[in-house]
PDB file of C-alpha atoms and ligand atoms in Angstrom:
ATOM      1  CA  MET A 227      28.657   9.254 -61.127  1.00  0.00           C
ATOM      2  CA  THR A 228      26.362   6.329 -61.716  1.00  0.00           C
ATOM      3  CA  SER A 229      24.364   5.403 -64.770  1.00  0.00           C
ATOM      4  CA  ILE A 230      21.143   5.168 -62.774  1.00  0.00           C
ATOM      5  CA  ASP A 231      18.020   6.696 -64.282  1.00  0.00           C
ATOM      6  CA  THR A 232      17.324   9.029 -61.369  1.00  0.00           C
ATOM      7  CA  GLU A 233      14.318  10.617 -63.094  1.00  0.00           C
ATOM      8  CA  ARG A 234      12.520   7.299 -63.003  1.00  0.00           C
ATOM      9  CA  PHE A 235      13.413   6.670 -59.365  1.00  0.00           C
ATOM     10  CA  ARG A 236      12.419  10.197 -58.437  1.00  0.00           C
ATOM     11  CA  ASP A 237       8.965   9.526 -59.871  1.00  0.00           C
ATOM     12  CA  ALA A 238       8.774   6.226 -57.976  1.00  0.00           C
ATOM     13  CA  LEU A 239       9.858   7.948 -54.750  1.00  0.00           C
ATOM     14  CA  LEU A 240       7.368  10.784 -55.122  1.00  0.00           C
ATOM     15  CA  GLU A 241       4.632   8.259 -55.837  1.00  0.00           C
ATOM     16  CA  GLU A 242       5.553   6.205 -52.771  1.00  0.00           C
ATOM     17  CA  ARG A 243       5.785   9.366 -50.674  1.00  0.00           C
ATOM     18  CA  LYS A 244       2.202  10.265 -51.589  1.00  0.00           C
ATOM     19  CA  ARG A 245       1.057   6.762 -50.693  1.00  0.00           C
ATOM     20  CA  VAL A 246       2.806   6.768 -47.291  1.00  0.00           C
ATOM     21  CA  GLU A 247       1.576  10.274 -46.457  1.00  0.00           C
ATOM     22  CA  HIS A 248      -1.967   9.201 -47.271  1.00  0.00           C
ATOM     23  CA  ALA A 249      -1.564   6.106 -45.076  1.00  0.00           C
ATOM     24  CA  LEU A 250      -0.320   8.266 -42.201  1.00  0.00           C
ATOM     25  CA  ALA A 251      -3.175  10.736 -42.600  1.00  0.00           C
ATOM     26  CA  THR A 252      -5.684   7.879 -42.645  1.00  0.00           C
ATOM     27  CA  LEU A 253      -4.191   6.402 -39.486  1.00  0.00           C
ATOM     28  CA  ARG A 254      -4.514   9.725 -37.662  1.00  0.00           C
ATOM     29  CA  GLU A 255      -8.091  10.194 -38.831  1.00  0.00           C
ATOM     30  CA  GLU A 256      -9.178   6.708 -37.827  1.00  0.00           C
ATOM     31  CA  HIS A 257      -7.464   6.775 -34.434  1.00  0.00           C
ATOM     32  CA  PRO A 258      -7.476  10.270 -32.966  1.00  0.00           C
ATOM     33  CA  GLY A 259      -7.648   9.017 -29.346  1.00  0.00           C
ATOM     34  CA  SER A 260      -4.999   7.290 -27.282  1.00  0.00           C
ATOM     35  CA  LEU A 261      -4.798   3.526 -26.852  1.00  0.00           C
ATOM     36  CA  ASP A 262      -5.494   3.694 -23.097  1.00  0.00           C
ATOM     37  CA  GLU A 263      -8.713   5.633 -23.538  1.00  0.00           C
ATOM     38  CA  GLU A 264     -10.038   3.234 -26.126  1.00  0.00           C
ATOM     39  CA  VAL A 265      -9.271   0.080 -24.136  1.00  0.00           C
ATOM     40  CA  GLU A 266     -10.769   1.545 -20.945  1.00  0.00           C
ATOM     41  CA  GLY A 267     -13.856   2.585 -22.850  1.00  0.00           C
ATOM     42  CA  VAL A 268     -14.362  -0.900 -24.248  1.00  0.00           C
ATOM     43  CA  ALA A 269     -13.692  -2.526 -20.864  1.00  0.00           C
ATOM     44  CA  ALA A 270     -16.102  -0.207 -19.030  1.00  0.00           C
ATOM     45  CA  THR A 271     -19.030  -0.761 -21.382  1.00  0.00           C
ATOM     46  CA  ASN A 272     -18.298  -4.399 -22.142  1.00  0.00           C
ATOM     47  CA  ASP A 273     -16.963  -6.051 -19.006  1.00  0.00           C
ATOM     48  CA  SER A 274     -17.760  -9.599 -20.071  1.00  0.00           C
ATOM     49  CA  HIS A 275     -16.291  -9.230 -23.540  1.00  0.00           C
ATOM     50  CA  LEU A 276     -12.599  -9.494 -22.811  1.00  0.00           C
ATOM     51  CA  ALA A 277     -11.970 -10.832 -26.281  1.00  0.00           C
ATOM     52  CA  GLU A 278     -13.196  -7.562 -27.772  1.00  0.00           C
ATOM     53  CA  THR A 279     -10.809  -5.611 -25.575  1.00  0.00           C
ATOM     54  CA  ALA A 280      -7.980  -7.819 -26.727  1.00  0.00           C
ATOM     55  CA  THR A 281      -8.967  -7.280 -30.348  1.00  0.00           C
ATOM     56  CA  ALA A 282      -9.083  -3.520 -29.914  1.00  0.00           C
ATOM     57  CA  THR A 283      -5.635  -3.563 -28.313  1.00  0.00           C
ATOM     58  CA  LEU A 284      -4.178  -5.814 -30.962  1.00  0.00           C
ATOM     59  CA  GLY A 285      -5.572  -3.719 -33.797  1.00  0.00           C
ATOM     60  CA  ARG A 286      -4.186  -0.558 -32.280  1.00  0.00           C
ATOM     61  CA  GLU A 287      -0.749  -2.054 -31.788  1.00  0.00           C
ATOM     62  CA  ILE A 288      -0.586  -3.067 -35.421  1.00  0.00           C
ATOM     63  CA  ASP A 289      -1.681   0.396 -36.496  1.00  0.00           C
ATOM     64  CA  TYR A 290       0.963   2.043 -34.320  1.00  0.00           C
ATOM     65  CA  THR A 291       3.621  -0.185 -35.808  1.00  0.00           C
ATOM     66  CA  LEU A 292       2.451   0.711 -39.284  1.00  0.00           C
ATOM     67  CA  GLY A 293       2.478   4.378 -38.370  1.00  0.00           C
ATOM     68  CA  GLU A 294       5.995   4.214 -37.011  1.00  0.00           C
ATOM     69  CA  ASN A 295       7.240   2.372 -40.056  1.00  0.00           C
ATOM     70  CA  SER A 296       5.480   4.824 -42.338  1.00  0.00           C
ATOM     71  CA  GLY A 297       7.175   7.734 -40.599  1.00  0.00           C
ATOM     72  CA  GLU A 298      10.519   6.051 -40.995  1.00  0.00           C
ATOM     73  CA  VAL A 299       9.924   5.230 -44.648  1.00  0.00           C
ATOM     74  CA  LEU A 300       8.847   8.831 -45.221  1.00  0.00           C
ATOM     75  CA  ALA A 301      12.137  10.078 -43.764  1.00  0.00           C
ATOM     76  CA  GLN A 302      14.078   7.633 -45.919  1.00  0.00           C
ATOM     77  CA  ILE A 303      12.172   8.690 -49.035  1.00  0.00           C
ATOM     78  CA  ASP A 304      12.994  12.345 -48.296  1.00  0.00           C
ATOM     79  CA  ALA A 305      16.638  11.450 -47.776  1.00  0.00           C
ATOM     80  CA  ALA A 306      16.678   9.571 -51.084  1.00  0.00           C
ATOM     81  CA  LEU A 307      15.127  12.560 -52.879  1.00  0.00           C
ATOM     82  CA  THR A 308      17.847  14.749 -51.367  1.00  0.00           C
ATOM     83  CA  ARG A 309      20.485  12.317 -52.643  1.00  0.00           C
ATOM     84  CA  ILE A 310      18.985  12.575 -56.134  1.00  0.00           C
ATOM     85  CA  GLU A 311      19.401  16.359 -55.907  1.00  0.00           C
ATOM     86  CA  ASP A 312      22.960  15.911 -54.645  1.00  0.00           C
ATOM     87  CA  GLY A 313      23.813  13.434 -57.378  1.00  0.00           C
ATOM     88  CA  THR A 314      24.741  10.778 -54.832  1.00  0.00           C
ATOM     89  CA  TYR A 315      21.628   8.680 -55.337  1.00  0.00           C
ATOM     90  CA  GLY A 316      22.326   4.990 -55.942  1.00  0.00           C
ATOM     91  CA  THR A 317      25.581   4.921 -54.001  1.00  0.00           C
ATOM     92  CA  CYS A 318      25.895   3.432 -50.538  1.00  0.00           C
ATOM     93  CA  THR A 319      25.929   6.170 -47.875  1.00  0.00           C
ATOM     94  CA  ASN A 320      28.247   4.013 -45.789  1.00  0.00           C
ATOM     95  CA  CYS A 321      30.935   2.701 -48.142  1.00  0.00           C
ATOM     96  CA  GLY A 322      30.234   4.552 -51.388  1.00  0.00           C
ATOM     97  CA  SER A 323      29.701   1.435 -53.483  1.00  0.00           C
ATOM     98  CA  GLU A 324      27.091   1.459 -56.178  1.00  0.00           C
ATOM     99  CA  ILE A 325      23.764   0.026 -54.991  1.00  0.00           C
ATOM    100  CA  PRO A 326      22.606  -2.658 -57.449  1.00  0.00           C
ATOM    101  CA  SER A 327      19.691  -1.374 -59.539  1.00  0.00           C
ATOM    102  CA  GLY A 328      17.712  -4.488 -58.631  1.00  0.00           C
ATOM    103  CA  ARG A 329      17.830  -3.368 -55.011  1.00  0.00           C
ATOM    104  CA  LEU A 330      16.742   0.144 -55.967  1.00  0.00           C
ATOM    105  CA  GLU A 331      13.886  -1.296 -58.016  1.00  0.00           C
ATOM    106  CA  ALA A 332      12.641  -3.127 -54.932  1.00  0.00           C
ATOM    107  CA  THR A 333      13.405  -0.326 -52.452  1.00  0.00           C
ATOM    108  CA  PRO A 334      13.894   3.009 -54.228  1.00  0.00           C
ATOM    109  CA  TRP A 335      14.824   4.723 -50.941  1.00  0.00           C
ATOM    110  CA  ALA A 336      17.590   2.226 -50.103  1.00  0.00           C
ATOM    111  CA  SER A 337      20.628   4.091 -48.751  1.00  0.00           C
ATOM    112  CA  LEU A 338      22.963   1.152 -48.128  1.00  0.00           C
ATOM    113  CA  CYS A 339      24.388  -1.487 -50.438  1.00  0.00           C
ATOM    114  CA  ILE A 340      23.407  -5.060 -49.673  1.00  0.00           C
ATOM    115  CA  GLU A 341      26.671  -5.724 -47.851  1.00  0.00           C
ATOM    116  CA  CYS A 342      26.388  -2.696 -45.516  1.00  0.00           C
ATOM    117  CA  LYS A 343      22.685  -3.347 -44.969  1.00  0.00           C
ATOM    118  CA  ARG A 344      23.529  -6.849 -43.838  1.00  0.00           C
ATOM    119  CA  ILE A 345      26.159  -5.532 -41.425  1.00  0.00           C
ATOM    120  CA  ALA A 346      23.802  -2.811 -40.166  1.00  0.00           C
ATOM    121  CA  GLU A 347      21.174  -5.440 -39.409  1.00  0.00           C
ATOM    122  CA  GLY A 348      23.730  -7.551 -37.621  1.00  0.00           C
ATOM    123  CA  ARG A 349      23.334 -10.560 -39.855  1.00  0.00           C
TER     124      ARG A 349
HETATM  125 ZN1   ZN B 665      28.019  -0.174 -48.601  1.00  0.00          ZN
END
């Protein structure tokens, strides 16, 4: 068992979960169409404004990246909440070491200790 204040981290996780879900919902609302349709539409009505097409594409790519990351963060938040229920929150899912509370403060859904995270990222 760890001495981590899981109640506090649970609150932080639930708060972050709400924020990410809202961000995802906003992304879907703002961009219901596909990227191809939007770019073709801009190109067809605005042949001489290639810069605008590029901007539309760039903006969409950034939004997609955000959306993907949000989905991933959401999954990690859910996994962290499950670990709180299991009583394994705050321990590395790879090696079982305690995750430093400073790391949990920064990333409440962290599932790996700093050492395993570094290995996982290939650094
Ligand atoms: Zn570890």
